[in-house]
mmCIF file of C-alpha atoms in Angstrom:
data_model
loop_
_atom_site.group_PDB
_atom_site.id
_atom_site.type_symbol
_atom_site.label_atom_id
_atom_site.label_comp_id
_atom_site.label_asym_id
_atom_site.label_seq_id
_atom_site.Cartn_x
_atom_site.Cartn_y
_atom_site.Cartn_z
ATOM 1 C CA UNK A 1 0.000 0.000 0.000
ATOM 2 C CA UNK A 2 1.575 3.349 -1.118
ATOM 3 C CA UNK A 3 0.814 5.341 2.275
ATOM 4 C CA UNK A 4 0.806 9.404 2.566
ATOM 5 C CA UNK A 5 0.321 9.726 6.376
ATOM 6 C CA UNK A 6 0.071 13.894 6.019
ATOM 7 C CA UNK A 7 -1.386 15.660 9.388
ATOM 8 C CA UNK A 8 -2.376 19.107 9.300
ATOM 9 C CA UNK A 9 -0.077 21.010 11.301
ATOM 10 C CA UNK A 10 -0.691 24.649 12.982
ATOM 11 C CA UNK A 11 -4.298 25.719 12.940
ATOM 12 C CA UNK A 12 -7.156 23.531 12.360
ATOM 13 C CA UNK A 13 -8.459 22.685 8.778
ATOM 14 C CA UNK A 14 -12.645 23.938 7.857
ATOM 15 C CA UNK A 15 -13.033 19.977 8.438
ATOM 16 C CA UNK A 16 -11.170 19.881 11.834
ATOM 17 C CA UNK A 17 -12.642 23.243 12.765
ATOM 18 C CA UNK A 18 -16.647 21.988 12.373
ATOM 19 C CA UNK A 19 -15.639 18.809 13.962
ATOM 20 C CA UNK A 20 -15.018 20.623 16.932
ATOM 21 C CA UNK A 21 -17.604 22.722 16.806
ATOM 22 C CA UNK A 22 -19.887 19.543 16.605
ATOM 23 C CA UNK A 23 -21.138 20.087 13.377
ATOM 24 C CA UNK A 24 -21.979 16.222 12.650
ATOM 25 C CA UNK A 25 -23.246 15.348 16.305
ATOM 26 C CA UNK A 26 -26.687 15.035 14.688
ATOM 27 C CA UNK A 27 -25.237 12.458 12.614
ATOM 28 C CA UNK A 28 -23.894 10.796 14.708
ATOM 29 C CA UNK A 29 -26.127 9.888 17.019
ATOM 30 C CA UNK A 30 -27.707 7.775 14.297
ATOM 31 C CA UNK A 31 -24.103 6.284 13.129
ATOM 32 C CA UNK A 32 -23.022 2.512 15.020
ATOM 33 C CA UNK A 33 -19.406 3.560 15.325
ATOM 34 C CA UNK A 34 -17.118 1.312 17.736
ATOM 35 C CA UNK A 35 -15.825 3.318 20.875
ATOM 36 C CA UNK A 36 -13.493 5.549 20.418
ATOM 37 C CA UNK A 37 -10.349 5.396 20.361
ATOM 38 C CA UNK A 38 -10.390 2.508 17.977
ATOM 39 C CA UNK A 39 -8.362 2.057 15.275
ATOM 40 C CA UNK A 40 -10.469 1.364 11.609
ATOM 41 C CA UNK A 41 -9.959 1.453 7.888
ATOM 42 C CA UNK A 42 -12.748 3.346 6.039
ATOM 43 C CA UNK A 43 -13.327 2.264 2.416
ATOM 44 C CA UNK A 44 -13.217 5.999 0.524
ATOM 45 C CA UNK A 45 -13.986 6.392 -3.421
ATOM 46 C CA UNK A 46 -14.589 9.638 -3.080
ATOM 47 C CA UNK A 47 -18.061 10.003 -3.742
ATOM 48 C CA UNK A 48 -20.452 11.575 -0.999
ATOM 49 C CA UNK A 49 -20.935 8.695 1.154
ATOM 50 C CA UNK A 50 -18.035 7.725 1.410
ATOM 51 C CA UNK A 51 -16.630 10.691 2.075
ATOM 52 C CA UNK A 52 -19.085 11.376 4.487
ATOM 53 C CA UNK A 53 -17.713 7.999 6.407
ATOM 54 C CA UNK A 54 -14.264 9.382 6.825
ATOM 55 C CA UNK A 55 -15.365 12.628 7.977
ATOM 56 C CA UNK A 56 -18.068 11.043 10.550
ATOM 57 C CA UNK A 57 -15.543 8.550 11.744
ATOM 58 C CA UNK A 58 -12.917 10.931 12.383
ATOM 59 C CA UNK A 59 -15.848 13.382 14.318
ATOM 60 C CA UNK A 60 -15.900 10.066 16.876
ATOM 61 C CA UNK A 61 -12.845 10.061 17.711
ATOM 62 C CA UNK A 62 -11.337 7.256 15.694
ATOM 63 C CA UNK A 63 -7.711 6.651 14.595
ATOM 64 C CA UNK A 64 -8.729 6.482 10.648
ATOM 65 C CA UNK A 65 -7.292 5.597 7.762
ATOM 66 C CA UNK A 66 -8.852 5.935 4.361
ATOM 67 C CA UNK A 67 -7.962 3.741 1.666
ATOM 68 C CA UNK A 68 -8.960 4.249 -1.900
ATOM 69 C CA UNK A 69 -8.837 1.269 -4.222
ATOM 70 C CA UNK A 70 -7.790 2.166 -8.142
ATOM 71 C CA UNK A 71 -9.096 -0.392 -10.312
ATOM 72 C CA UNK A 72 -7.712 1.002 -13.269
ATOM 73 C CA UNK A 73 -11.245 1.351 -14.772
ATOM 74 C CA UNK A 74 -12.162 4.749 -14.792
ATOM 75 C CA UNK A 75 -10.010 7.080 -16.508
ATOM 76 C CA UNK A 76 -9.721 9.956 -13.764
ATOM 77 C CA UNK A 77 -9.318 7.512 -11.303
ATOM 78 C CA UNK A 78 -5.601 9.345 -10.277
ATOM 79 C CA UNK A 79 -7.517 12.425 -9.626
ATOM 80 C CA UNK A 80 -10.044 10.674 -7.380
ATOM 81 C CA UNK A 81 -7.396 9.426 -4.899
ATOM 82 C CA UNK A 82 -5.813 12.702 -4.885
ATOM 83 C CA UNK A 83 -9.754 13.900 -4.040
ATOM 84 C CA UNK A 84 -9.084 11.148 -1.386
ATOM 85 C CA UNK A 85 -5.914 11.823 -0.378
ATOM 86 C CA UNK A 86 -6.642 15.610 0.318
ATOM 87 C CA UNK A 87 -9.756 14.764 2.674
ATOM 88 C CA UNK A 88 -7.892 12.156 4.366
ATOM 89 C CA UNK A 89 -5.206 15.005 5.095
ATOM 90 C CA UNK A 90 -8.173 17.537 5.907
ATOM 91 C CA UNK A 91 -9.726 14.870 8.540
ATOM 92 C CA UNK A 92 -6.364 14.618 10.021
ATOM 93 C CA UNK A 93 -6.662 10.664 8.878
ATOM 94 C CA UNK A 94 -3.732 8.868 7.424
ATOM 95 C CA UNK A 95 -4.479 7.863 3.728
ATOM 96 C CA UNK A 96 -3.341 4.422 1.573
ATOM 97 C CA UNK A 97 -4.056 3.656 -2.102
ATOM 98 C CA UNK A 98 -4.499 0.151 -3.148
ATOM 99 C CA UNK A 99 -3.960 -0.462 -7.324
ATOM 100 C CA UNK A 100 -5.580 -3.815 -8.169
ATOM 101 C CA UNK A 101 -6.011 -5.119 -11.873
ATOM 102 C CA UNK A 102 -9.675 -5.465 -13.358
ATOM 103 C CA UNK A 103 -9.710 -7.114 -16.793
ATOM 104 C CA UNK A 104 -13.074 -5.669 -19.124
ATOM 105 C CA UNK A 105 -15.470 -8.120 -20.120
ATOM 106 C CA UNK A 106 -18.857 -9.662 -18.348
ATOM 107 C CA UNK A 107 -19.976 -8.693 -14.989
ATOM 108 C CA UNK A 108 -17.276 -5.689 -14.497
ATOM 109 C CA UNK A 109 -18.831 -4.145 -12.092
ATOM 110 C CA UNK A 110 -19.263 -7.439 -9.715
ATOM 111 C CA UNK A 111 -15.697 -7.924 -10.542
ATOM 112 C CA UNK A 112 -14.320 -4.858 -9.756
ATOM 113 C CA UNK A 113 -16.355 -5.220 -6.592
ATOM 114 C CA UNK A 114 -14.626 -8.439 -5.656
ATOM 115 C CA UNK A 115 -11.558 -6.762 -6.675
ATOM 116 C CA UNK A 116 -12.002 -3.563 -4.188
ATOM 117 C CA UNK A 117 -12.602 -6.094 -1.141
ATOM 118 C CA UNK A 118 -10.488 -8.410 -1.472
ATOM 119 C CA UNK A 119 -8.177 -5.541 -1.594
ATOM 120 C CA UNK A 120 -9.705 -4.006 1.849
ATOM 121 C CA UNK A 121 -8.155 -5.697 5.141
ATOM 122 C CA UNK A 122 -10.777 -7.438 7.129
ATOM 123 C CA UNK A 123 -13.288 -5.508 8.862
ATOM 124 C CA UNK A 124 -13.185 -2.444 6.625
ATOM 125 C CA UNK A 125 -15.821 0.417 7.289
ATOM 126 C CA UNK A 126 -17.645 0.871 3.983
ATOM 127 C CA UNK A 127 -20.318 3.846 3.732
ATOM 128 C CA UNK A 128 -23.678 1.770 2.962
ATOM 129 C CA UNK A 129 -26.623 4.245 3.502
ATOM 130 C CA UNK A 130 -30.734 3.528 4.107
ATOM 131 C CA UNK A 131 -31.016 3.980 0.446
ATOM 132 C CA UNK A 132 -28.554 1.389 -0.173
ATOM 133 C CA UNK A 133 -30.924 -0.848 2.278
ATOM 134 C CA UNK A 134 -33.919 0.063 0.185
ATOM 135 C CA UNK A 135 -32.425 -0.893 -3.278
ATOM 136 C CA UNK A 136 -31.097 -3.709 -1.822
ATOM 137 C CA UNK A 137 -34.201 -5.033 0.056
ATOM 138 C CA UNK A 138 -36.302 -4.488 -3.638
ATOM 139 C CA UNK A 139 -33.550 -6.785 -5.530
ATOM 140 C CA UNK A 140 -33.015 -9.106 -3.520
ATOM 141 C CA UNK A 141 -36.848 -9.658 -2.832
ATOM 142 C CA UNK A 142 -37.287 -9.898 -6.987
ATOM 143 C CA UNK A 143 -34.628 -12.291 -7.392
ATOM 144 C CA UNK A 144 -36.488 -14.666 -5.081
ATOM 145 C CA UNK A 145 -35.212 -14.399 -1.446
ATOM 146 C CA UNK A 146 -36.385 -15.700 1.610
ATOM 147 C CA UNK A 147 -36.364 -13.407 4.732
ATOM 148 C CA UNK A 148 -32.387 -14.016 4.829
ATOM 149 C CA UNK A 149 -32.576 -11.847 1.424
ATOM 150 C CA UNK A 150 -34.560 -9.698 2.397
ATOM 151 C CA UNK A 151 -32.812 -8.801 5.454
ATOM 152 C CA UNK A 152 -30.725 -7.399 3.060
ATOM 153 C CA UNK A 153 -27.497 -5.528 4.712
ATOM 154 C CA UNK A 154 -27.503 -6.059 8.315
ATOM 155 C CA UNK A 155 -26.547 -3.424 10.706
ATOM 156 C CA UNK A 156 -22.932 -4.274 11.958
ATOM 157 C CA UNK A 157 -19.918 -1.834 12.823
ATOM 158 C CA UNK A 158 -18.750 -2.805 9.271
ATOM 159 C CA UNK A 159 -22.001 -0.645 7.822
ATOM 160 C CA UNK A 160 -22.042 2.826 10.551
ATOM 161 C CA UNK A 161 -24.455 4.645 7.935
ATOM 162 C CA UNK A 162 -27.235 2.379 7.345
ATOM 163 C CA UNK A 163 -29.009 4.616 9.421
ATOM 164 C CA UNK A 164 -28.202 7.986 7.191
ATOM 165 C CA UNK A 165 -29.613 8.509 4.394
ATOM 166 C CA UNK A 166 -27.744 9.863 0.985
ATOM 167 C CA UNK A 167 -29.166 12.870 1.684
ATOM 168 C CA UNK A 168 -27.192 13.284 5.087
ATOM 169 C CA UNK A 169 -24.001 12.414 3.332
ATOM 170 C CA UNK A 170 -24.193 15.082 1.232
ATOM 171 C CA UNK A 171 -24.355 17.198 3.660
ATOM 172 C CA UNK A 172 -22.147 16.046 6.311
ATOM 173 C CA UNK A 173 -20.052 17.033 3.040
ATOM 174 C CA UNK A 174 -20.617 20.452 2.564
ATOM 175 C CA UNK A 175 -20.194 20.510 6.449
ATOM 176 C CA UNK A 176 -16.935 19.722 5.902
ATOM 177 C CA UNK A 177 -16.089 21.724 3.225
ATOM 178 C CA UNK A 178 -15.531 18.400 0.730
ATOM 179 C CA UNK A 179 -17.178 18.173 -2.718
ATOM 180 C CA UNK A 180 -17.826 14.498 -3.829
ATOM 181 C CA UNK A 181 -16.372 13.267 -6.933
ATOM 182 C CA UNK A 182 -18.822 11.824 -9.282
ATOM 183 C CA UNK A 183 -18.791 8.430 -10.144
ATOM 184 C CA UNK A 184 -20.462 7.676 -13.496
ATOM 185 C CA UNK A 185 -21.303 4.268 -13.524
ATOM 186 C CA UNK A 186 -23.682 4.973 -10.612
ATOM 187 C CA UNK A 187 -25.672 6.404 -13.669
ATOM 188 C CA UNK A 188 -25.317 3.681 -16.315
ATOM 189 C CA UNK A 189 -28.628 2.163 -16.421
ATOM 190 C CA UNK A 190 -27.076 -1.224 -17.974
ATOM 191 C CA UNK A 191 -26.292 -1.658 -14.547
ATOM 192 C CA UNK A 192 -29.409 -3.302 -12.331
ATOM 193 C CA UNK A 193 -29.346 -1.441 -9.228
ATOM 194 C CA UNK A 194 -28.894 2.309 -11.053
ATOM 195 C CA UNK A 195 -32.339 1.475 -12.390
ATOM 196 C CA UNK A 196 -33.676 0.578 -8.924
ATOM 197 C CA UNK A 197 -32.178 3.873 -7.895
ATOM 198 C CA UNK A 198 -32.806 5.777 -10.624
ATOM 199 C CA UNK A 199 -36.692 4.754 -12.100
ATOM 200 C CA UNK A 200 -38.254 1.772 -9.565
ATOM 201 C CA UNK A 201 -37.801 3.709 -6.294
ATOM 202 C CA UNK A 202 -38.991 7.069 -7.970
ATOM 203 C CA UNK A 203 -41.914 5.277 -9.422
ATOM 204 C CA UNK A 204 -43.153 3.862 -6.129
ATOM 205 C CA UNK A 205 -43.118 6.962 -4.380
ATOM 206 C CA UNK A 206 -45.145 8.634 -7.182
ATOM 207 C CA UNK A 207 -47.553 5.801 -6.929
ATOM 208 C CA UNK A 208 -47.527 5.597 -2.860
ATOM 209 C CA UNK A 209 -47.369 9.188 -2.677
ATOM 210 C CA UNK A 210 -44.721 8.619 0.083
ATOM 211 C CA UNK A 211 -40.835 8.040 0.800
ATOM 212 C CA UNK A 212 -40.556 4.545 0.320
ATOM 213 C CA UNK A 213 -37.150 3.871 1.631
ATOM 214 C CA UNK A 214 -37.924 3.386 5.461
ATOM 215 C CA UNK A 215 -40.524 1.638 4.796
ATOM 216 C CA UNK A 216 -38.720 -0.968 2.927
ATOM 217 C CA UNK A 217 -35.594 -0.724 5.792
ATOM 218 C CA UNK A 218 -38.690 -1.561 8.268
ATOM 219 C CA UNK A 219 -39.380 -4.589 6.144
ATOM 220 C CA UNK A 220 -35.582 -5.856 6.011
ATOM 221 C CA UNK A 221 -35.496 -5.152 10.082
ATOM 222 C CA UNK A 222 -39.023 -7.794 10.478
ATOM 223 C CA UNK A 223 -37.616 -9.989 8.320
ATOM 224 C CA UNK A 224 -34.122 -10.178 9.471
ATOM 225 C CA UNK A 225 -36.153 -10.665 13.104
ATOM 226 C CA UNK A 226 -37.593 -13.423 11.311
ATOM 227 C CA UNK A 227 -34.367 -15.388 10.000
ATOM 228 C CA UNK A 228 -33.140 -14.722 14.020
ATOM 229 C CA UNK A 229 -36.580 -16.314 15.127
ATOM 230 C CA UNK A 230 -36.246 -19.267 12.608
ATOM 231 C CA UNK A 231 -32.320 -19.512 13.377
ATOM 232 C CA UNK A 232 -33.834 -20.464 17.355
ATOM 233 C CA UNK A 233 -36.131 -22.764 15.958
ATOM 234 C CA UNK A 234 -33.978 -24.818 14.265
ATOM 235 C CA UNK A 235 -30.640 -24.721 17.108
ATOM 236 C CA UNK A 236 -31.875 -28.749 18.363
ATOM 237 C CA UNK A 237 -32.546 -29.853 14.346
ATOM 238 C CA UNK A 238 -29.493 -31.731 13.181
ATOM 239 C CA UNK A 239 -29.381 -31.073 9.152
ATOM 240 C CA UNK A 240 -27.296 -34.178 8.925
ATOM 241 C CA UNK A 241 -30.014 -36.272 10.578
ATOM 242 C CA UNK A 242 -32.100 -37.798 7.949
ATOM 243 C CA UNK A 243 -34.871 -38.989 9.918
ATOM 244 C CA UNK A 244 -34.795 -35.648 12.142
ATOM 245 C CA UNK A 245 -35.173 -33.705 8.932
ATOM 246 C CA UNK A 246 -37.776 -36.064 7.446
ATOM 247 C CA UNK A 247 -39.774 -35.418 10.698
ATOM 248 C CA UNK A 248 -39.298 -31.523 10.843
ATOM 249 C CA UNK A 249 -42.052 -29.290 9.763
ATOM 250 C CA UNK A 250 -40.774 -29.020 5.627
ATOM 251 C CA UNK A 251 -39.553 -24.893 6.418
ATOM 252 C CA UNK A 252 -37.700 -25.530 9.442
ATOM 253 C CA UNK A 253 -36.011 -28.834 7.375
ATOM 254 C CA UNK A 254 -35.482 -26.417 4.791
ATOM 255 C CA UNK A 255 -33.983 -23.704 7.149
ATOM 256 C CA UNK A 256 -31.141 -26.044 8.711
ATOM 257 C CA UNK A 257 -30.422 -27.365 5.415
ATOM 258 C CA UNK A 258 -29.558 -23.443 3.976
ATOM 259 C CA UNK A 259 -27.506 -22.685 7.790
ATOM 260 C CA UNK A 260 -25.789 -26.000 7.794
ATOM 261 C CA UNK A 261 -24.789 -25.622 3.454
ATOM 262 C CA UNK A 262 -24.076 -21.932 4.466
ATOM 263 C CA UNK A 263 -21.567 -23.194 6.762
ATOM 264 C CA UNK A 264 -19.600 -25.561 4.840
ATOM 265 C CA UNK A 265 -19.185 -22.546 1.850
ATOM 266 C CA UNK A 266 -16.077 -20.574 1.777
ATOM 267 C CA UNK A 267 -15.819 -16.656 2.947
ATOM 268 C CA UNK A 268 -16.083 -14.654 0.209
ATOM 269 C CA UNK A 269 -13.621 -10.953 -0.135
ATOM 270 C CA UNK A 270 -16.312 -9.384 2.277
ATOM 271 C CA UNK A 271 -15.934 -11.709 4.743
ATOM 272 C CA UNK A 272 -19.609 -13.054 4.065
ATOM 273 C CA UNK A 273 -20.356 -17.076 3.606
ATOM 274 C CA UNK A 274 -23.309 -16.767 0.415
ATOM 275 C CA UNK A 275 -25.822 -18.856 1.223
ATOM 276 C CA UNK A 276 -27.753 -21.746 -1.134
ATOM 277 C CA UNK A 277 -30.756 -20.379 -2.902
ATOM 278 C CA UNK A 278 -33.844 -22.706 -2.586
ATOM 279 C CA UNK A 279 -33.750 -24.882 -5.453
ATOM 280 C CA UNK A 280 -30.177 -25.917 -3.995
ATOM 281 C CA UNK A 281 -31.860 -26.527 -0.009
ATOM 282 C CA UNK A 282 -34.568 -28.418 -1.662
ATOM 283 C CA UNK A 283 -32.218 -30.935 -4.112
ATOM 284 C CA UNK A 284 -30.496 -30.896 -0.690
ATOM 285 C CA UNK A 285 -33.747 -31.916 0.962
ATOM 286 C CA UNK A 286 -34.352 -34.762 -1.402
ATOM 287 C CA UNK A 287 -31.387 -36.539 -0.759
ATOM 288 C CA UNK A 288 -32.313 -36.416 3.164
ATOM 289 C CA UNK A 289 -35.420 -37.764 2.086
ATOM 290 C CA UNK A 290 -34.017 -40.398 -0.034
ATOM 291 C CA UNK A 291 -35.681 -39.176 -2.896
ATOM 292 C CA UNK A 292 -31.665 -38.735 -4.368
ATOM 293 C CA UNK A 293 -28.335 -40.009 -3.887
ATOM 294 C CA UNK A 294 -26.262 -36.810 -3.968
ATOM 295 C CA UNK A 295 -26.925 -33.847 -5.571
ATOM 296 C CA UNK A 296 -25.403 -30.015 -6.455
ATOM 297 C CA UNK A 297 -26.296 -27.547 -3.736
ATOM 298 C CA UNK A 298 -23.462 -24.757 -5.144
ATOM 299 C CA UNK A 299 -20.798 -23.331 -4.179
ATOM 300 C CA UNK A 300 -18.535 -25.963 -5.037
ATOM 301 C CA UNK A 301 -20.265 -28.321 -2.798
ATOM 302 C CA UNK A 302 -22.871 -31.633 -2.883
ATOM 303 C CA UNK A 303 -25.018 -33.022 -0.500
ATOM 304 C CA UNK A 304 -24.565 -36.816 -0.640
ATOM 305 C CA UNK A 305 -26.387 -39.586 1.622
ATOM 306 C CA UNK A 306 -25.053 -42.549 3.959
ATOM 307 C CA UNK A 307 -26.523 -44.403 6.342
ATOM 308 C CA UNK A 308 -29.291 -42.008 7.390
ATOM 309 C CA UNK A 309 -26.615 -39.031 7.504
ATOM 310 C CA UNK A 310 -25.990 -35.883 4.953
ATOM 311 C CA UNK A 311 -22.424 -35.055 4.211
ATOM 312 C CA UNK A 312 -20.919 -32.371 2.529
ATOM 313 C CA UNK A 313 -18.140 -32.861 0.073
ATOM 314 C CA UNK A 314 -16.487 -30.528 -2.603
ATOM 315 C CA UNK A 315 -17.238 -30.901 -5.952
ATOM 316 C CA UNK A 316 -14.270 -30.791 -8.717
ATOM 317 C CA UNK A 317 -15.082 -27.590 -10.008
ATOM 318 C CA UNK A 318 -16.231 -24.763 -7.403
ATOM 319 C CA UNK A 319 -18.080 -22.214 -9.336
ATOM 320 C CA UNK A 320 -17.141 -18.680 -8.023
ATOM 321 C CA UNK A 321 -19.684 -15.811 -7.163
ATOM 322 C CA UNK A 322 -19.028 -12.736 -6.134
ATOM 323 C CA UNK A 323 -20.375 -10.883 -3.642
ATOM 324 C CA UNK A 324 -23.114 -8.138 -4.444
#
């Protein structure tokens, strides 16, 4: 990591200076920070939110370091981490660039995704915002998701801002005297989520006459309630017990068939485990229930059956997915 640890020295920066004068208190009473005087890396690509995670973990009292990750994709992308390198130095934060290598072709922008965390050290702050929730809630929910799904993003130190919305971020940034670089494949409507963002979310809250977006947080906070209420359920249910699962009510079989397959999947560059979707739990199921031998649940793995007991074994060939 090419490092530029640059402190303001003398008098306090516009940044520093609103900082003190609690400026961002407001925000951060809705922000899930860890106690200060931790030490954290905050994932910072110069756009508003973002930017508006360095500034708000600095205002808690954090030792921070922002690290901007250069794909090589966009052509201004030197003049970004100079964007990020100045704030950094503002925030009186030290700074680190990260150059990784993104080929063109098919899925880029899951790739370069992959790319950024697997780049990131573990536990990396990234700025994910209500709105983020929202989108994410709505795509996962028409791909097919279960309550897991549709929990969407859940609320852990990794994710302070799910509680802000992009609104705040912009301006905890004029707060601080920062202007947000624009990013402009967040406005490529090739890619899925810009058209949530951009036409789907609009359209509902033309048609519901209402801001949609905490209402569809609300339903990713019942549901993830309901994957923690369904995780209890299942604690005594052995998925490798055939007759246990045969006897289990068919959505609690089907729940400790998706935590146990979950399990045995590797962590992905966000330090997440992907779980099965529900074609894969129920081939799963089938074997249990002798209705198959063995069969594909993904991920690289297969369910196979012996002597009234599931195992899990790797396949050749994992398959590789990457993260959304």
């Amino acid at each position: 990591m090419d490092r530029a640890d640059e402190r303001p020295r003398g008098g306090l920066t516009p940044l520093r200076a609103a900082i003190a004068a609690g400026a961002f208190e407001p925000y951060l009473r809705r922000c899930n920070f860890p106690p200060p005087p931790a030490a954290v890396t905050c994932a910072v690509s110069g756009g508003a939110d973002s930017l508006a995670l360095l500034v708000l973990a600095t205002a808690a009292g954090l030792e921070v370091t922002a690290v901007y990750v250069d794909h090589g994709i966009r052509p201004n992308s030197a003049d970004d981490a100079r964007t990020v390198a100045a704030a950094a130095t503002a925030a009186g934060a030290g700074f680190g660039c990260e150059t990784v290598a993104v080929t063109p072709g098919p899925n880029l922008e899951a790739r370069a995704r992959s790319a950024r965390y697997g780049a990131l050290p573990p536990g990396a702050l990234v700025g994910h915002t209500a709105d983020d929730q929202a989108e994410t809630v709505l795509l996962n929910l028409l791909r097919g998701a279960g309550p897991a799904g549709v929990a969407a993003m859940w609320p852990t130190r990794r994710r302070p801002l799910l509680s802000l919305r992009r609104a705040d971020t912009v301006e905890v940034c004029r707060l601080a005297g920062l202007v947000p670089v624009l990013d402009e494949s967040n406005l490529d409507p090739a890619i899925r989520r810009n058209r949530v963002r951009h036409d789907v979310l609009p359209l509902l809250e033309e048609v519901f006459e209402r801001d949609v977006t905490p209402l569809l947080c609300r339903h990713a906070d019942l549901a993830r309630e309901t994957t923690e209420a369904l995780d209890a359920a299942v604690a005594g249910l052995d998925p490798r017990d055939c007759a246990a699962l045969a006897a289990a009510p068919r959505a609690l079989a089907r729940w400790a068939l998706r935590r146990w397959i979950t399990g045995g999947r590797g962590v992905t560059p966000t330090g997440d485990r992907h779980p099965p979707d529900l074609a894969a739990v129920d081939r799963a199921l089938a074997v249990a229930l002798g209705e198959a031998r063995a069969a594909d649940v993904g991920g690289g793995r297969r369910g196979r059956r012996s002597a009234q007991r599931l195992h899990l074994e790797a396949t050749a060939s994992p398959p590789r997915r990457l993260p959304d």
